[in-house]
Amino acid sequence: MTNLVPGTKLVIEEKVMINIGVLASGRGTNLQAIIEAVKEGKIEGQISIVISDNQDAFALKRAEQHNIETRYINFKEFKEREEYDREIIKTLKEKKVDLVVLAGYMRILSSFFINVYKNKIINIHPALLPSFPGLRAQKQVVEYGVKVSGCTVHFVDEGVDSGPIILQKAVEVSDDDTEESLAEKILKEEHQIYPQAIQLFSEGRLIIKGRKVFIKKRSI
Ligand code: GRF
């Protein structure tokens, strides 16, 4: 309880709660980590919608279990990528989404989509970019024989896994690691840094200058 001297104004700091839209095609463990971070108050925001291009994506079930609105959009109903993306954008706009989070979303976004949500789309990649972009990064890593890999959260631009880097976390690659065992190790770190990056965005602390992302110190 606050004891106020009469006439003193109580200034309560207003927290901005961003609306998050998640795009996911698969099992959705990153989505799960984000759902939990929101519940625990580690992210000042709410997941307003989860959209999938895959009707059977377990990500959709996870969202439903937490009473989060979902939408499956079948790309076969659209002639071109941009047309499909326009339908997604329509849904995101209806939900007033501030940040688009790609969580295992397996479709390439059109330039149109990237420009509508410029610097408001983020992705997580299971390698230390710019090394090993593209599909099956963990397999590429194991086959190449590097000793350290990890994960990267980055803004999405028009290239493949090439946008400005927000956060990275390294893991050691052991001699006996397989694609699967490495993926599992990396995934644990993904579940930590993805919610952290979303919270930094929500706090307005990510400043993009050219290729670089600067993280502003928290204002007191
Ligand atoms: C993760 O490895 C992520 O890095 C990549 O796709 C995978 C998605 O996994 N972009 P999940 O669906 O979040 O479990």
CSV table of C-alpha atoms and ligand atoms in Angstrom, one decimal:
chain,number,residue,atom,x,y,z
A,1,MET,CA,0.0,0.0,0.0
A,2,THR,CA,1.4,3.4,-1.0
A,3,ASN,CA,1.0,6.3,1.5
A,4,LEU,CA,0.6,9.5,-0.5
A,5,VAL,CA,0.8,13.0,0.8
A,6,PRO,CA,-2.6,14.6,-0.2
A,7,GLY,CA,-2.3,16.3,-3.6
A,8,THR,CA,0.6,14.0,-4.8
A,9,LYS,CA,0.0,12.3,-8.1
A,10,LEU,CA,0.7,8.6,-8.2
A,11,VAL,CA,2.5,8.0,-11.5
A,12,ILE,CA,2.2,4.4,-12.5
A,13,GLU,CA,4.7,3.5,-15.2
A,14,GLU,CA,2.7,2.4,-18.2
A,15,LYS,CA,3.8,-0.9,-19.7
A,16,VAL,CA,3.3,-1.4,-23.4
A,17,MET,CA,1.9,-4.8,-24.2
A,18,ILE,CA,2.8,-5.7,-27.7
A,19,ASN,CA,0.6,-8.0,-29.9
A,20,ILE,CA,2.6,-10.9,-31.2
A,21,GLY,CA,1.6,-12.9,-34.2
A,22,VAL,CA,3.4,-16.3,-34.5
A,23,LEU,CA,3.8,-18.2,-37.8
A,24,ALA,CA,4.6,-21.8,-37.4
A,25,SER,CA,4.6,-24.9,-39.6
A,26,GLY,CA,5.6,-27.7,-37.2
A,27,ARG,CA,5.8,-29.0,-33.7
A,28,GLY,CA,6.1,-25.5,-32.1
A,29,THR,CA,8.5,-26.0,-29.2
A,30,ASN,CA,9.7,-22.4,-29.6
A,31,LEU,CA,6.0,-21.3,-29.6
A,32,GLN,CA,5.6,-23.2,-26.3
A,33,ALA,CA,8.6,-21.4,-24.8
A,34,ILE,CA,7.1,-18.0,-25.9
A,35,ILE,CA,3.7,-19.0,-24.4
A,36,GLU,CA,5.4,-19.8,-21.1
A,37,ALA,CA,7.4,-16.6,-21.1
A,38,VAL,CA,4.3,-14.6,-21.7
A,39,LYS,CA,2.5,-16.4,-18.8
A,40,GLU,CA,5.4,-15.9,-16.5
A,41,GLY,CA,5.5,-12.2,-17.3
A,42,LYS,CA,8.9,-12.4,-19.0
A,43,ILE,CA,7.4,-11.0,-22.1
A,44,GLU,CA,5.3,-7.8,-21.9
A,45,GLY,CA,2.9,-8.8,-24.7
A,46,GLN,CA,0.4,-11.3,-25.7
A,47,ILE,CA,0.2,-13.8,-28.5
A,48,SER,CA,-2.8,-12.5,-30.5
A,49,ILE,CA,-2.7,-15.1,-33.2
A,50,VAL,CA,-0.9,-18.3,-34.3
A,51,ILE,CA,-1.0,-18.9,-38.1
A,52,SER,CA,0.1,-22.0,-39.9
A,53,ASP,CA,0.4,-23.2,-43.4
A,54,ASN,CA,0.1,-26.8,-42.1
A,55,GLN,CA,-3.3,-28.0,-40.8
A,56,ASP,CA,-1.7,-30.7,-38.7
A,57,ALA,CA,1.0,-28.5,-37.1
A,58,PHE,CA,1.3,-29.4,-33.4
A,59,ALA,CA,2.0,-25.7,-32.9
A,60,LEU,CA,-1.7,-25.1,-33.6
A,61,LYS,CA,-2.7,-27.6,-30.9
A,62,ARG,CA,-0.3,-26.0,-28.4
A,63,ALA,CA,-1.9,-22.6,-29.0
A,64,GLU,CA,-5.5,-24.0,-28.7
A,65,GLN,CA,-4.5,-25.6,-25.4
A,66,HIS,CA,-3.7,-22.1,-24.1
A,67,ASN,CA,-6.8,-20.5,-25.6
A,68,ILE,CA,-4.8,-18.6,-28.2
A,69,GLU,CA,-6.6,-17.9,-31.5
A,70,THR,CA,-5.3,-19.9,-34.4
A,71,ARG,CA,-5.7,-19.9,-38.1
A,72,TYR,CA,-4.7,-22.4,-40.8
A,73,ILE,CA,-4.3,-20.8,-44.2
A,74,ASN,CA,-4.0,-23.3,-47.1
A,75,PHE,CA,-1.5,-22.0,-49.6
A,76,LYS,CA,-3.0,-24.2,-52.3
A,77,GLU,CA,-6.0,-21.8,-52.4
A,78,PHE,CA,-3.7,-19.0,-53.6
A,79,LYS,CA,-2.1,-18.6,-57.0
A,80,GLU,CA,1.1,-16.8,-55.9
A,81,ARG,CA,3.2,-16.4,-52.8
A,82,GLU,CA,2.3,-12.7,-52.5
A,83,GLU,CA,-1.4,-13.5,-52.7
A,84,TYR,CA,-1.0,-16.0,-49.9
A,85,ASP,CA,1.0,-13.5,-47.8
A,86,ARG,CA,-1.7,-10.8,-48.3
A,87,GLU,CA,-4.1,-13.1,-46.7
A,88,ILE,CA,-1.7,-13.7,-43.7
A,89,ILE,CA,-1.2,-9.9,-43.5
A,90,LYS,CA,-4.9,-9.3,-43.5
A,91,THR,CA,-5.2,-11.6,-40.4
A,92,LEU,CA,-2.2,-10.0,-38.7
A,93,LYS,CA,-3.7,-6.5,-39.3
A,94,GLU,CA,-7.0,-7.6,-37.9
A,95,LYS,CA,-5.3,-8.8,-34.7
A,96,LYS,CA,-3.2,-5.5,-34.6
A,97,VAL,CA,0.0,-7.4,-34.6
A,98,ASP,CA,3.1,-5.4,-33.7
A,99,LEU,CA,5.7,-8.2,-34.1
A,100,VAL,CA,5.7,-11.2,-36.4
A,101,VAL,CA,7.6,-14.1,-34.9
A,102,LEU,CA,8.6,-17.0,-37.2
A,103,ALA,CA,8.8,-20.2,-35.2
A,104,GLY,CA,9.7,-23.0,-37.5
A,105,TYR,CA,7.7,-21.4,-40.4
A,106,MET,CA,8.7,-23.3,-43.5
A,107,ARG,CA,7.7,-20.8,-46.2
A,108,ILE,CA,9.8,-18.0,-47.6
A,109,LEU,CA,8.1,-14.6,-47.2
A,110,SER,CA,7.5,-12.4,-50.2
A,111,SER,CA,9.2,-9.0,-50.4
A,112,PHE,CA,5.7,-7.6,-50.0
A,113,PHE,CA,5.3,-9.2,-46.6
A,114,ILE,CA,8.8,-8.2,-45.5
A,115,ASN,CA,8.1,-4.5,-46.5
A,116,VAL,CA,4.8,-4.3,-44.8
A,117,TYR,CA,6.3,-5.5,-41.6
A,118,LYS,CA,9.8,-3.9,-42.1
A,119,ASN,CA,12.0,-4.6,-39.1
A,120,LYS,CA,9.0,-6.2,-37.3
A,121,ILE,CA,9.6,-9.8,-38.3
A,122,ILE,CA,12.0,-12.0,-36.4
A,123,ASN,CA,13.3,-15.5,-36.9
A,124,ILE,CA,15.3,-18.1,-35.1
A,125,HIS,CA,17.9,-20.2,-36.9
A,126,PRO,CA,19.7,-23.2,-35.4
A,127,ALA,CA,23.3,-22.2,-36.1
A,128,LEU,CA,25.6,-19.2,-35.5
A,129,LEU,CA,24.8,-17.1,-38.6
A,130,PRO,CA,26.3,-16.1,-41.0
A,131,SER,CA,27.6,-19.7,-40.9
A,132,PHE,CA,25.3,-22.5,-42.0
A,133,PRO,CA,22.2,-20.7,-43.3
A,134,GLY,CA,19.3,-22.5,-44.9
A,135,LEU,CA,17.8,-25.9,-44.2
A,136,ARG,CA,19.1,-28.6,-41.9
A,137,ALA,CA,21.7,-26.3,-40.4
A,138,GLN,CA,22.6,-28.9,-37.6
A,139,LYS,CA,23.3,-31.5,-40.3
A,140,GLN,CA,25.5,-29.0,-42.2
A,141,VAL,CA,27.4,-28.2,-38.9
A,142,VAL,CA,28.0,-31.9,-38.0
A,143,GLU,CA,29.2,-32.7,-41.5
A,144,TYR,CA,31.5,-29.7,-41.7
A,145,GLY,CA,33.2,-30.6,-38.4
A,146,VAL,CA,33.0,-27.2,-36.6
A,147,LYS,CA,33.6,-27.3,-32.8
A,148,VAL,CA,31.1,-24.7,-31.8
A,149,SER,CA,27.6,-23.9,-33.1
A,150,GLY,CA,24.5,-22.4,-31.6
A,151,CYS,CA,21.4,-20.4,-32.5
A,152,THR,CA,20.7,-16.9,-33.8
A,153,VAL,CA,17.7,-14.7,-33.5
A,154,HIS,CA,17.6,-12.1,-36.3
A,155,PHE,CA,15.4,-9.7,-38.1
A,156,VAL,CA,14.1,-11.0,-41.4
A,157,ASP,CA,15.2,-9.3,-44.6
A,158,GLU,CA,14.8,-10.5,-48.2
A,159,GLY,CA,17.8,-12.9,-48.1
A,160,VAL,CA,18.0,-16.4,-46.5
A,161,ASP,CA,18.7,-16.1,-42.8
A,162,SER,CA,20.6,-12.9,-43.6
A,163,GLY,CA,19.0,-10.1,-41.6
A,164,PRO,CA,20.5,-8.1,-38.7
A,165,ILE,CA,21.4,-10.3,-35.7
A,166,ILE,CA,19.7,-9.7,-32.4
A,167,LEU,CA,21.0,-12.4,-30.1
A,168,GLN,CA,23.1,-15.5,-30.4
A,169,LYS,CA,24.0,-18.4,-28.0
A,170,ALA,CA,26.8,-20.8,-28.6
A,171,VAL,CA,26.9,-24.5,-27.8
A,172,GLU,CA,29.8,-27.0,-28.1
A,173,VAL,CA,29.7,-29.6,-30.8
A,174,SER,CA,31.1,-32.9,-29.5
A,175,ASP,CA,32.8,-35.5,-31.6
A,176,ASP,CA,29.9,-37.9,-31.1
A,177,ASP,CA,27.2,-35.4,-31.9
A,178,THR,CA,24.6,-36.3,-34.5
A,179,GLU,CA,22.3,-34.0,-36.3
A,180,GLU,CA,19.6,-35.0,-33.8
A,181,SER,CA,21.7,-34.7,-30.6
A,182,LEU,CA,23.0,-31.3,-31.7
A,183,ALA,CA,19.5,-30.1,-32.6
A,184,GLU,CA,18.4,-31.0,-29.1
A,185,LYS,CA,21.2,-29.1,-27.4
A,186,ILE,CA,20.6,-26.1,-29.5
A,187,LEU,CA,16.9,-26.1,-29.0
A,188,LYS,CA,17.4,-25.7,-25.3
A,189,GLU,CA,19.2,-22.4,-26.0
A,190,GLU,CA,16.6,-21.4,-28.6
A,191,HIS,CA,14.0,-21.6,-25.9
A,192,GLN,CA,16.0,-19.1,-23.8
A,193,ILE,CA,17.0,-16.5,-26.3
A,194,TYR,CA,13.8,-16.3,-28.4
A,195,PRO,CA,11.7,-15.0,-25.6
A,196,GLN,CA,14.5,-12.7,-24.5
A,197,ALA,CA,14.7,-11.2,-28.0
A,198,ILE,CA,10.9,-10.7,-28.1
A,199,GLN,CA,11.1,-8.9,-24.7
A,200,LEU,CA,13.9,-6.7,-25.9
A,201,PHE,CA,11.7,-5.8,-28.9
A,202,SER,CA,8.7,-5.2,-26.7
A,203,GLU,CA,10.8,-2.8,-24.5
A,204,GLY,CA,11.8,-0.9,-27.7
A,205,ARG,CA,15.5,-1.6,-26.9
A,206,LEU,CA,16.5,-2.9,-30.3
A,207,ILE,CA,18.1,-0.3,-32.5
A,208,ILE,CA,19.0,-1.3,-36.1
A,209,LYS,CA,21.8,0.6,-37.7
A,210,GLY,CA,22.7,-0.9,-41.1
A,211,ARG,CA,23.6,-4.5,-40.5
A,212,LYS,CA,23.9,-4.1,-36.8
A,213,VAL,CA,21.4,-4.3,-33.9
A,214,PHE,CA,22.3,-2.3,-30.8
A,215,ILE,CA,20.6,-3.2,-27.6
A,216,LYS,CA,19.8,-0.1,-25.6
A,217,LYS,CA,20.4,-0.2,-21.8
A,218,ARG,CA,17.3,-0.5,-19.8
A,219,SER,CA,16.0,3.0,-18.8
A,220,ILE,CA,15.6,3.3,-15.0
B,1,GRF,C1,14.0,-24.7,-34.7
B,1,GRF,O1,15.1,-25.5,-34.8
B,1,GRF,C2,14.3,-23.3,-35.3
B,1,GRF,O2,15.6,-22.9,-35.0
B,1,GRF,C3,14.0,-23.5,-36.8
B,1,GRF,O3,13.0,-24.4,-36.9
B,1,GRF,C4,12.9,-25.2,-35.7
B,1,GRF,C5,11.5,-25.0,-35.1
B,1,GRF,O4,11.3,-25.9,-34.0
B,1,GRF,N1,13.8,-22.2,-37.4
B,1,GRF,P1,10.0,-25.8,-33.2
B,1,GRF,O5,8.8,-26.0,-34.2
B,1,GRF,O6,9.9,-24.4,-32.6
B,1,GRF,O7,10.0,-26.9,-32.2
